[in-house]
mmCIF file of C-alpha atoms (C1' of nucleotides) in Angstrom:
data_model
loop_
_atom_site.group_PDB
_atom_site.id
_atom_site.type_symbol
_atom_site.label_atom_id
_atom_site.label_comp_id
_atom_site.label_asym_id
_atom_site.label_seq_id
_atom_site.Cartn_x
_atom_site.Cartn_y
_atom_site.Cartn_z
ATOM 1 C CA MET F 688 -5.737 -47.397 90.118
ATOM 2 C CA GLY F 689 -7.326 -44.420 88.446
ATOM 3 C CA ARG F 690 -10.605 -44.283 86.643
ATOM 4 C CA SER F 691 -10.383 -44.556 82.890
ATOM 5 C CA PRO F 692 -11.525 -41.422 81.078
ATOM 6 C CA CYS F 693 -15.097 -41.535 79.807
ATOM 7 C CA CYS F 694 -13.972 -40.651 76.294
ATOM 8 C CA GLU F 695 -11.034 -39.788 74.078
ATOM 9 C CA LYS F 696 -10.718 -36.167 75.134
ATOM 10 C CA ALA F 697 -8.298 -35.212 72.387
ATOM 11 C CA HIS F 698 -10.827 -35.920 69.667
ATOM 12 C CA THR F 699 -14.002 -34.534 71.185
ATOM 13 C CA ASN F 700 -15.636 -31.166 70.847
ATOM 14 C CA LYS F 701 -16.367 -29.157 73.953
ATOM 15 C CA GLY F 702 -18.437 -26.125 74.724
ATOM 16 C CA ALA F 703 -21.663 -24.991 73.153
ATOM 17 C CA TRP F 704 -23.473 -27.327 70.809
ATOM 18 C CA THR F 705 -24.067 -26.318 67.203
ATOM 19 C CA LYS F 706 -27.431 -26.693 65.476
ATOM 20 C CA GLU F 707 -25.972 -29.412 63.302
ATOM 21 C CA GLU F 708 -24.798 -31.404 66.313
ATOM 22 C CA ASP F 709 -28.204 -31.020 67.925
ATOM 23 C CA GLN F 710 -29.908 -32.272 64.802
ATOM 24 C CA ARG F 711 -27.630 -35.273 64.538
ATOM 25 C CA LEU F 712 -28.332 -36.199 68.118
ATOM 26 C CA ILE F 713 -32.081 -35.737 67.725
ATOM 27 C CA ASN F 714 -32.160 -37.775 64.538
ATOM 28 C CA TYR F 715 -30.176 -40.561 66.075
ATOM 29 C CA ILE F 716 -32.276 -40.806 69.226
ATOM 30 C CA ARG F 717 -35.496 -40.627 67.227
ATOM 31 C CA ALA F 718 -34.297 -43.565 65.189
ATOM 32 C CA HIS F 719 -32.727 -45.685 67.901
ATOM 33 C CA GLY F 720 -33.974 -44.478 71.244
ATOM 34 C CA GLU F 721 -31.825 -43.139 74.032
ATOM 35 C CA GLY F 722 -29.298 -45.022 76.111
ATOM 36 C CA CYS F 723 -25.870 -46.610 75.531
ATOM 37 C CA TRP F 724 -24.404 -43.148 75.672
ATOM 38 C CA ARG F 725 -20.827 -44.266 75.383
ATOM 39 C CA SER F 726 -21.280 -45.718 71.939
ATOM 40 C CA LEU F 727 -23.827 -43.142 70.807
ATOM 41 C CA PRO F 728 -21.452 -40.355 69.679
ATOM 42 C CA LYS F 729 -19.583 -42.606 67.284
ATOM 43 C CA ALA F 730 -22.765 -44.188 65.962
ATOM 44 C CA ALA F 731 -24.379 -40.784 65.509
ATOM 45 C CA GLY F 732 -21.290 -39.268 63.920
ATOM 46 C CA LEU F 733 -20.714 -36.811 66.723
ATOM 47 C CA LEU F 734 -17.341 -35.707 68.020
ATOM 48 C CA ARG F 735 -18.690 -35.513 71.532
ATOM 49 C CA CYS F 736 -18.314 -37.370 74.784
ATOM 50 C CA GLY F 737 -21.203 -39.685 75.579
ATOM 51 C CA LYS F 738 -21.864 -37.875 78.802
ATOM 52 C CA SER F 739 -22.090 -34.626 76.930
ATOM 53 C CA CYS F 740 -24.640 -36.148 74.522
ATOM 54 C CA ARG F 741 -26.711 -37.462 77.382
ATOM 55 C CA LEU F 742 -26.692 -34.096 79.119
ATOM 56 C CA ARG F 743 -27.574 -32.219 75.959
ATOM 57 C CA TRP F 744 -30.494 -34.523 75.284
ATOM 58 C CA ILE F 745 -31.832 -34.622 78.838
ATOM 59 C CA ASN F 746 -31.474 -30.942 79.594
ATOM 60 C CA TYR F 747 -32.210 -29.354 76.261
ATOM 61 C CA LEU F 748 -33.354 -31.495 73.364
ATOM 62 C CA ARG F 749 -35.885 -33.848 74.924
ATOM 63 C CA PRO F 750 -39.263 -33.189 73.299
ATOM 64 C CA ASP F 751 -41.220 -33.351 76.550
ATOM 65 C CA LEU F 752 -39.382 -30.477 78.185
ATOM 66 C CA LYS F 753 -41.455 -27.600 79.441
ATOM 67 C CA ARG F 754 -40.079 -24.263 78.341
ATOM 68 C CA GLY F 755 -40.544 -20.898 79.908
ATOM 69 C CA ASN F 756 -40.656 -19.438 83.369
ATOM 70 C CA PHE F 757 -41.503 -21.350 86.482
ATOM 71 C CA THR F 758 -44.998 -20.732 87.785
ATOM 72 C CA GLU F 759 -45.763 -19.698 91.336
ATOM 73 C CA GLU F 760 -47.141 -23.205 91.958
ATOM 74 C CA GLU F 761 -43.919 -24.762 90.704
ATOM 75 C CA ASP F 762 -41.929 -22.422 92.951
ATOM 76 C CA GLU F 763 -43.843 -23.495 96.019
ATOM 77 C CA LEU F 764 -43.640 -27.153 95.077
ATOM 78 C CA ILE F 765 -39.881 -26.923 94.651
ATOM 79 C CA ILE F 766 -39.550 -25.231 98.026
ATOM 80 C CA LYS F 767 -41.637 -27.900 99.722
ATOM 81 C CA LEU F 768 -39.817 -30.736 98.018
ATOM 82 C CA HIS F 769 -36.454 -29.199 98.839
ATOM 83 C CA SER F 770 -37.435 -28.869 102.475
ATOM 84 C CA LEU F 771 -38.056 -32.612 102.489
ATOM 85 C CA LEU F 772 -35.425 -33.925 100.105
ATOM 86 C CA GLY F 773 -32.588 -31.425 100.315
ATOM 87 C CA ASN F 774 -30.418 -30.982 97.225
ATOM 88 C CA LYS F 775 -31.744 -34.141 95.572
ATOM 89 C CA TRP F 776 -32.437 -32.312 92.339
ATOM 90 C CA SER F 777 -33.224 -35.369 90.288
ATOM 91 C CA LEU F 778 -35.823 -36.485 92.831
ATOM 92 C CA ILE F 779 -37.339 -33.027 92.849
ATOM 93 C CA ALA F 780 -37.309 -32.926 89.055
ATOM 94 C CA GLY F 781 -39.074 -36.278 89.044
ATOM 95 C CA ARG F 782 -42.089 -34.562 90.549
ATOM 96 C CA LEU F 783 -42.059 -31.626 88.175
ATOM 97 C CA PRO F 784 -42.911 -32.976 84.735
ATOM 98 C CA GLY F 785 -41.072 -31.223 81.936
ATOM 99 C CA ARG F 786 -38.423 -29.792 84.221
ATOM 100 C CA THR F 787 -34.881 -31.106 84.495
ATOM 101 C CA ASP F 788 -32.718 -31.478 87.560
ATOM 102 C CA ASN F 789 -30.206 -29.045 86.109
ATOM 103 C CA GLU F 790 -32.885 -26.478 85.415
ATOM 104 C CA ILE F 791 -34.316 -26.759 88.907
ATOM 105 C CA LYS F 792 -30.872 -26.602 90.457
ATOM 106 C CA ASN F 793 -30.069 -23.433 88.525
ATOM 107 C CA TYR F 794 -33.440 -21.932 89.334
ATOM 108 C CA TRP F 795 -32.960 -22.735 92.981
ATOM 109 C CA ASN F 796 -29.573 -21.080 93.122
ATOM 110 C CA THR F 797 -30.626 -17.976 91.213
ATOM 111 C CA HIS F 798 -34.199 -17.340 92.335
ATOM 112 C CA ILE F 799 -35.572 -19.434 95.131
ATOM 113 C CA LYS F 800 -32.629 -19.037 97.484
ATOM 114 C CA ARG F 801 -33.152 -15.311 97.319
ATOM 115 C CA LYS F 802 -36.880 -15.679 97.702
ATOM 116 C CA LEU F 803 -36.449 -17.685 100.899
ATOM 117 C CA LEU F 804 -33.878 -15.267 102.263
ATOM 118 C CA SER F 805 -36.278 -12.398 101.654
ATOM 119 C CA ARG F 806 -38.836 -14.323 103.711
ATOM 120 C CA GLY F 807 -36.261 -14.619 106.470
ATOM 121 C CA LEU F 808 -35.814 -18.350 105.922
ATOM 122 C CA ASP F 809 -32.584 -20.272 105.643
ATOM 123 C CA PRO F 810 -32.545 -21.853 102.156
ATOM 124 C CA GLN F 811 -30.864 -25.013 103.437
ATOM 125 C CA THR F 812 -32.834 -25.687 106.590
ATOM 126 C CA HIS F 813 -36.071 -23.842 105.684
ATOM 127 C CA ARG F 814 -36.200 -22.494 109.195
ATOM 128 C CA PRO F 815 -36.255 -18.859 110.257
ATOM 129 C CA ILE F 816 -32.729 -17.486 110.027
ATOM 130 C CA ASN F 817 -32.813 -16.177 113.619
ATOM 131 C CA ALA F 818 -33.975 -19.536 114.925
ATOM 132 C CA ASN F 819 -31.135 -21.379 113.224
ATOM 133 C CA THR F 820 -28.527 -20.302 115.703
ATOM 134 C CA LYS F 821 -30.640 -21.732 118.491
ATOM 135 C CA ASN F 822 -32.089 -24.796 116.842
ATOM 136 C CA ASN F 823 -29.218 -25.962 114.728
ATOM 137 C CA ASN F 824 -26.884 -26.952 117.496
ATOM 138 C CA ASN F 825 -27.380 -30.555 116.520
ATOM 139 C CA ASN F 826 -26.719 -29.951 112.860
ATOM 140 C CA ASN F 827 -23.406 -30.127 111.133
ATOM 141 C CA SER F 828 -21.324 -27.021 111.257
ATOM 142 C CA SER F 829 -21.325 -26.433 107.508
ATOM 143 C CA GLY F 830 -24.913 -25.250 107.586
ATOM 144 C CA SER F 831 -25.942 -27.718 104.929
ATOM 145 C CA TYR F 832 -29.156 -29.701 104.953
ATOM 146 C CA PRO F 833 -29.467 -31.410 108.327
ATOM 147 C CA GLU F 834 -28.338 -34.987 108.407
ATOM 148 C CA PRO F 835 -31.013 -37.500 109.341
ATOM 149 C CA GLU F 836 -30.887 -38.586 112.921
ATOM 150 C CA ILE F 837 -29.742 -42.174 113.355
ATOM 151 C CA ILE F 838 -31.604 -43.937 116.092
ATOM 152 C CA ASN F 839 -30.234 -46.887 118.017
ATOM 153 C CA GLY F 840 -31.667 -50.114 116.727
ATOM 154 C CA SER F 841 -33.097 -48.683 113.523
ATOM 155 C CA SER F 842 -32.380 -50.696 110.419
ATOM 156 C CA SER F 843 -30.264 -49.347 107.610
ATOM 157 C CA SER F 844 -33.341 -49.091 105.431
ATOM 158 C CA GLN F 845 -35.029 -46.969 108.051
ATOM 159 C CA VAL F 846 -32.070 -44.665 108.148
ATOM 160 C CA LYS F 847 -32.066 -44.552 104.383
ATOM 161 C CA ILE F 848 -35.733 -43.645 104.069
ATOM 162 C CA GLU F 849 -35.277 -40.981 106.726
ATOM 163 C CA SER F 850 -32.573 -39.440 104.641
ATOM 164 C CA ILE F 851 -35.082 -39.182 101.815
ATOM 165 C CA ILE F 852 -38.140 -37.942 103.620
ATOM 166 C CA GLY F 853 -36.745 -36.299 106.719
ATOM 167 C CA THR F 854 -36.851 -37.623 110.251
ATOM 168 C CA ASP F 855 -39.693 -40.022 110.985
ATOM 169 C CA TYR F 856 -41.142 -38.715 114.177
ATOM 170 C CA SER F 857 -43.158 -41.814 114.902
ATOM 171 C CA ILE F 858 -39.910 -43.698 115.374
ATOM 172 C CA LYS F 859 -38.152 -40.830 117.024
ATOM 173 C CA GLU F 860 -40.966 -40.426 119.506
ATOM 174 C CA ALA F 861 -40.731 -44.056 120.573
ATOM 175 C CA ALA F 862 -37.035 -43.619 121.173
ATOM 176 C CA THR F 863 -37.640 -40.411 123.076
ATOM 177 C CA ASN F 864 -40.334 -41.913 125.239
ATOM 178 C CA SER F 865 -38.143 -44.794 126.273
ATOM 179 C CA ASN F 866 -35.625 -42.325 127.610
ATOM 180 C CA SER F 867 -37.612 -39.339 128.657
ATOM 181 C CA THR F 868 -35.522 -38.306 131.628
ATOM 182 C CA GLY F 869 -33.562 -35.142 131.273
ATOM 183 C CA THR F 870 -35.859 -33.417 128.784
ATOM 184 C CA THR F 871 -37.170 -30.060 129.802
ATOM 185 C CA GLU F 872 -40.657 -28.777 129.189
ATOM 186 C CA GLU F 873 -39.217 -26.415 126.593
ATOM 187 C CA ASP F 874 -37.580 -29.302 124.775
ATOM 188 C CA GLN F 875 -40.841 -31.188 124.703
ATOM 189 C CA THR F 876 -42.736 -28.164 123.385
ATOM 190 C CA GLN F 877 -40.122 -27.670 120.703
ATOM 191 C CA HIS F 878 -40.225 -31.333 119.790
ATOM 192 C CA GLN F 879 -44.010 -31.214 119.594
ATOM 193 C CA GLN F 880 -43.806 -28.211 117.279
ATOM 194 C CA GLN F 881 -41.286 -29.995 115.029
ATOM 195 C CA LYS F 882 -43.526 -33.012 114.909
ATOM 196 C CA LEU F 883 -46.477 -30.857 113.888
ATOM 197 C CA ASP F 884 -44.352 -29.189 111.221
ATOM 198 C CA HIS F 885 -43.468 -32.557 109.736
ATOM 199 C CA GLN F 886 -47.015 -33.834 109.917
ATOM 200 C CA GLN F 887 -48.119 -30.737 108.061
ATOM 201 C CA LYS F 888 -45.510 -31.395 105.396
ATOM 202 C CA PHE F 889 -46.736 -34.932 104.936
ATOM 203 C CA THR F 890 -50.332 -33.860 104.570
ATOM 204 C CA GLU F 891 -49.503 -31.084 102.147
ATOM 205 C CA LEU F 892 -47.261 -33.125 99.919
ATOM 206 C CA ASN F 893 -47.833 -36.477 98.382
ATOM 207 C CA LEU F 894 -44.712 -38.433 99.113
ATOM 208 C CA ASP F 895 -45.954 -41.500 97.377
ATOM 209 C CA LEU F 896 -42.737 -43.291 96.536
ATOM 210 C CA SER F 897 -44.521 -46.288 95.153
ATOM 211 C CA ILE F 898 -43.682 -47.742 91.781
ATOM 212 C CA SER F 899 -46.732 -48.675 89.826
ATOM 213 C CA LEU F 900 -48.576 -48.728 86.575
ATOM 214 C CA PRO F 901 -50.390 -45.684 85.404
ATOM 215 C CA PHE F 902 -54.131 -45.978 85.214
ATOM 216 C CA GLN F 903 -54.220 -48.265 82.228
ATOM 217 C CA SER F 904 -54.142 -51.970 81.695
ATOM 218 C CA HIS F 905 -51.067 -53.880 80.635
ATOM 219 C CA GLN F 906 -52.647 -54.292 77.243
ATOM 220 C CA GLU F 907 -53.036 -50.554 76.893
ATOM 221 C CA GLN F 908 -49.543 -50.000 78.180
ATOM 222 C CA VAL F 909 -48.057 -52.383 75.662
ATOM 223 C CA SER F 910 -49.996 -50.957 72.759
ATOM 224 C CA ALA F 911 -49.169 -47.437 73.873
ATOM 225 C CA ASN F 912 -45.503 -48.371 73.748
ATOM 226 C CA TYR F 913 -45.906 -49.160 70.094
ATOM 227 C CA THR F 914 -47.648 -45.986 68.992
ATOM 228 C CA ALA F 915 -45.737 -43.836 66.570
ATOM 229 C CA GLU F 916 -45.995 -40.843 68.910
ATOM 230 C CA SER F 917 -44.508 -42.619 71.898
ATOM 231 C CA LYS F 918 -41.153 -41.380 72.969
ATOM 232 C CA PRO F 919 -38.467 -44.055 73.007
ATOM 233 C CA SER F 920 -36.741 -42.189 75.800
ATOM 234 C CA GLN F 921 -39.515 -42.994 78.195
ATOM 235 C CA ILE F 922 -40.147 -46.547 77.239
ATOM 236 C CA PHE F 923 -37.179 -48.298 75.694
ATOM 237 C CA PRO F 924 -33.980 -47.475 77.533
ATOM 238 C CA CYS F 925 -30.879 -48.674 75.746
ATOM 239 C CA GLN F 926 -32.546 -50.034 72.652
ATOM 240 C CA VAL F 927 -29.889 -48.911 70.217
ATOM 241 C CA HIS F 928 -29.660 -51.122 67.157
ATOM 242 C CA SER F 929 -32.468 -53.379 68.235
ATOM 243 C CA THR F 930 -36.181 -53.688 67.738
ATOM 244 C CA PRO F 931 -38.068 -52.217 70.658
ATOM 245 C CA LYS F 932 -39.822 -54.799 72.788
ATOM 246 C CA PRO F 933 -42.781 -54.105 75.031
ATOM 247 C CA ILE F 934 -41.838 -53.679 78.642
ATOM 248 C CA ILE F 935 -44.296 -54.747 81.296
ATOM 249 C CA THR F 936 -44.093 -52.882 84.549
ATOM 250 C CA GLN F 937 -45.119 -53.829 88.053
ATOM 251 C CA SER F 938 -46.308 -51.728 90.942
ATOM 252 C CA VAL F 939 -43.937 -51.786 93.897
ATOM 253 C CA CYS F 940 -44.388 -49.781 97.078
ATOM 254 C CA LEU F 941 -41.033 -48.721 98.484
ATOM 255 C CA CYS F 942 -42.662 -47.835 101.778
ATOM 256 C CA TYR F 943 -43.898 -51.399 102.079
ATOM 257 C CA HIS F 944 -40.500 -52.871 101.316
ATOM 258 C CA LEU F 945 -38.853 -50.602 103.822
ATOM 259 C CA GLY F 946 -41.406 -51.281 106.523
ATOM 260 C CA PHE F 947 -43.085 -47.884 106.287
ATOM 261 C CA GLN F 948 -46.461 -48.801 104.890
ATOM 262 C CA ARG F 949 -49.349 -47.202 106.757
ATOM 263 C CA SER F 950 -46.946 -44.820 108.410
ATOM 264 C CA GLU F 951 -46.930 -41.079 107.793
ATOM 265 C CA ALA F 952 -44.538 -41.628 104.928
ATOM 266 C CA CYS F 953 -46.745 -44.023 103.016
ATOM 267 C CA ASN F 954 -49.999 -42.903 101.533
ATOM 268 C CA CYS F 955 -50.463 -45.656 98.991
ATOM 269 C CA ASN F 956 -54.062 -46.094 100.010
ATOM 270 C CA GLN F 957 -54.927 -42.444 100.043
ATOM 271 C CA ALA F 958 -56.385 -40.320 97.317
ATOM 272 C CA MET F 959 -54.098 -38.002 95.416
ATOM 273 C CA ASN F 960 -53.447 -34.806 97.274
ATOM 274 C CA PRO F 961 -55.252 -31.927 95.554
ATOM 275 C CA MET F 962 -52.123 -29.814 95.966
ATOM 276 C CA MET F 963 -50.621 -31.861 93.176
ATOM 277 C CA SER F 964 -52.393 -30.503 90.188
ATOM 278 C CA ILE F 965 -50.979 -32.870 87.611
ATOM 279 C CA SER F 966 -52.006 -36.394 86.813
ATOM 280 C CA ASN F 967 -51.079 -38.972 89.405
ATOM 281 C CA ASP F 968 -49.173 -41.253 87.054
ATOM 282 C CA LEU F 969 -46.662 -38.554 86.308
ATOM 283 C CA TYR F 970 -45.387 -38.893 89.844
ATOM 284 C CA ARG F 971 -44.832 -42.608 89.805
ATOM 285 C CA TYR F 972 -41.757 -44.574 88.969
ATOM 286 C CA TYR F 973 -41.766 -47.671 86.858
ATOM 287 C CA ARG F 974 -39.519 -50.627 86.749
ATOM 288 C CA PRO F 975 -39.521 -53.233 84.040
ATOM 289 C CA LEU F 976 -40.554 -56.729 85.042
ATOM 290 C CA ASP F 977 -38.193 -59.526 84.317
ATOM 291 C CA PRO F 978 -39.167 -61.132 81.017
ATOM 292 C "C1'" DA Y 39 -20.285 4.404 73.650
ATOM 293 C "C1'" DA Y 40 -17.598 1.766 76.667
ATOM 294 C "C1'" DA Y 41 -16.292 -0.429 80.783
ATOM 295 C "C1'" DG Y 42 -17.616 -2.894 84.759
ATOM 296 C "C1'" DC Y 43 -20.783 -5.618 87.218
ATOM 297 C "C1'" DT Y 44 -24.414 -9.064 87.899
ATOM 298 C "C1'" DA Y 45 -27.543 -12.720 86.706
ATOM 299 C "C1'" DT Y 46 -28.486 -16.629 84.189
ATOM 300 C "C1'" DC Y 47 -27.955 -21.150 82.527
ATOM 301 C "C1'" DA Y 48 -25.673 -24.583 79.473
ATOM 302 C "C1'" DA Y 49 -22.021 -27.475 79.925
ATOM 303 C "C1'" DC Y 50 -18.275 -29.731 82.283
ATOM 304 C "C1'" DC Y 51 -16.072 -32.428 86.002
ATOM 305 C "C1'" DG Y 52 -15.444 -35.827 89.295
ATOM 306 C "C1'" DC Y 53 -17.432 -39.089 92.187
ATOM 307 C "C1'" DG Y 54 -20.557 -42.885 93.610
ATOM 308 C "C1'" DC Y 55 -23.410 -46.653 92.455
ATOM 309 C "C1'" DT Y 56 -24.476 -50.806 90.023
ATOM 310 C "C1'" DA Y 57 -24.419 -54.439 86.678
ATOM 311 C "C1'" DA Y 58 -21.537 -57.256 84.012
ATOM 312 C "C1'" DT Y 59 -17.551 -60.014 83.621
ATOM 313 C "C1'" DT K 768 -14.655 -61.729 95.100
ATOM 314 C "C1'" DA K 769 -12.407 -58.188 92.494
ATOM 315 C "C1'" DT K 770 -12.340 -55.393 88.650
ATOM 316 C "C1'" DT K 771 -14.254 -52.718 85.002
ATOM 317 C "C1'" DA K 772 -17.549 -50.115 82.221
ATOM 318 C "C1'" DG K 773 -21.361 -47.340 82.005
ATOM 319 C "C1'" DC K 774 -24.592 -44.275 83.819
ATOM 320 C "C1'" DG K 775 -26.464 -40.721 86.707
ATOM 321 C "C1'" DC K 776 -25.991 -37.203 90.074
ATOM 322 C "C1'" DG K 777 -24.588 -32.904 92.418
ATOM 323 C "C1'" DG K 778 -21.346 -29.219 92.468
ATOM 324 C "C1'" DT K 779 -18.882 -25.964 89.835
ATOM 325 C "C1'" DT K 780 -17.378 -23.227 85.924
ATOM 326 C "C1'" DG K 781 -17.511 -20.184 82.119
ATOM 327 C "C1'" DA K 782 -19.827 -17.782 78.348
ATOM 328 C "C1'" DT K 783 -23.021 -14.399 77.456
ATOM 329 C "C1'" DA K 784 -26.845 -11.241 77.889
ATOM 330 C "C1'" DG K 785 -28.572 -7.441 80.307
ATOM 331 C "C1'" DC K 786 -28.076 -3.681 83.344
ATOM 332 C "C1'" DT K 787 -25.684 0.239 85.595
ATOM 333 C "C1'" DT K 788 -22.387 3.778 85.898
#
DNA sequence: AAAGCTATCAACCGCGCTAAT
DNA sequence: TATTAGCGCGGTTGATAGCTT
């Protein structure tokens, strides 16, 4: 059974958006908030597919988008995040306020790839190009971002978190130690170097994956949600045709739930890394509490 | 001035995931 | 439990601007 098309293709516009279409979309989202993209085009009087509306809003019309060139700091942050997350553009974009996944993806492909190549680094593995032929024997043949290593006995959640943050060497080391025969001195040196590389990455980058409130009380949060300046897109997902209700959020530490708290991957209890120049709350995720 | 080439980026496409039924 | 609808993501495409010959 095939997937039903996302919209009536025969009666939808394609290609570049006109100013009038943009304005219709902006007006509609200002009035009703974003979400319910499938029904939005009809309600807003647009001959567009819902997906197209969503993309146009997220990548171009959103008022909180940062315009202009990427700064050197943003470049370096993207490189570091990519070295840890791979092509997870939305995750990377989540740590660059005002930038979209599409924008970062394009910027990566047009600028940063070249920048890394000029430094003699492989854009996918972030390792020296010469070293790749030697060190990548364990990687897949396509040359894409290395797959996380699956260790015997590790839970699925452990494997999952490794795929997000890279290989957890504290676990890997335990596995290695239990079966240390057959490893040469060179292997051990190389392993030690890799471990140091990863530790350095963790100390340089805040990988706080926790979900929590920003630094304000629930009361403030609720009242902030009601201010005229607040953006419905950030606060009231899918509130079309309804009165916005305050959403109360709760702090949840993913590391804790996945058994990684107090490991290298979890720094819930640590101060914000000074490398991250922007307010801490911009890097947190929020989930609504059940009413 | 015109043709060809390259770089950029907005937009599209198809797939996977998840919640609802 | 199976199916469906909706959303979001990553990869790819195509239009266009800018540069070179």
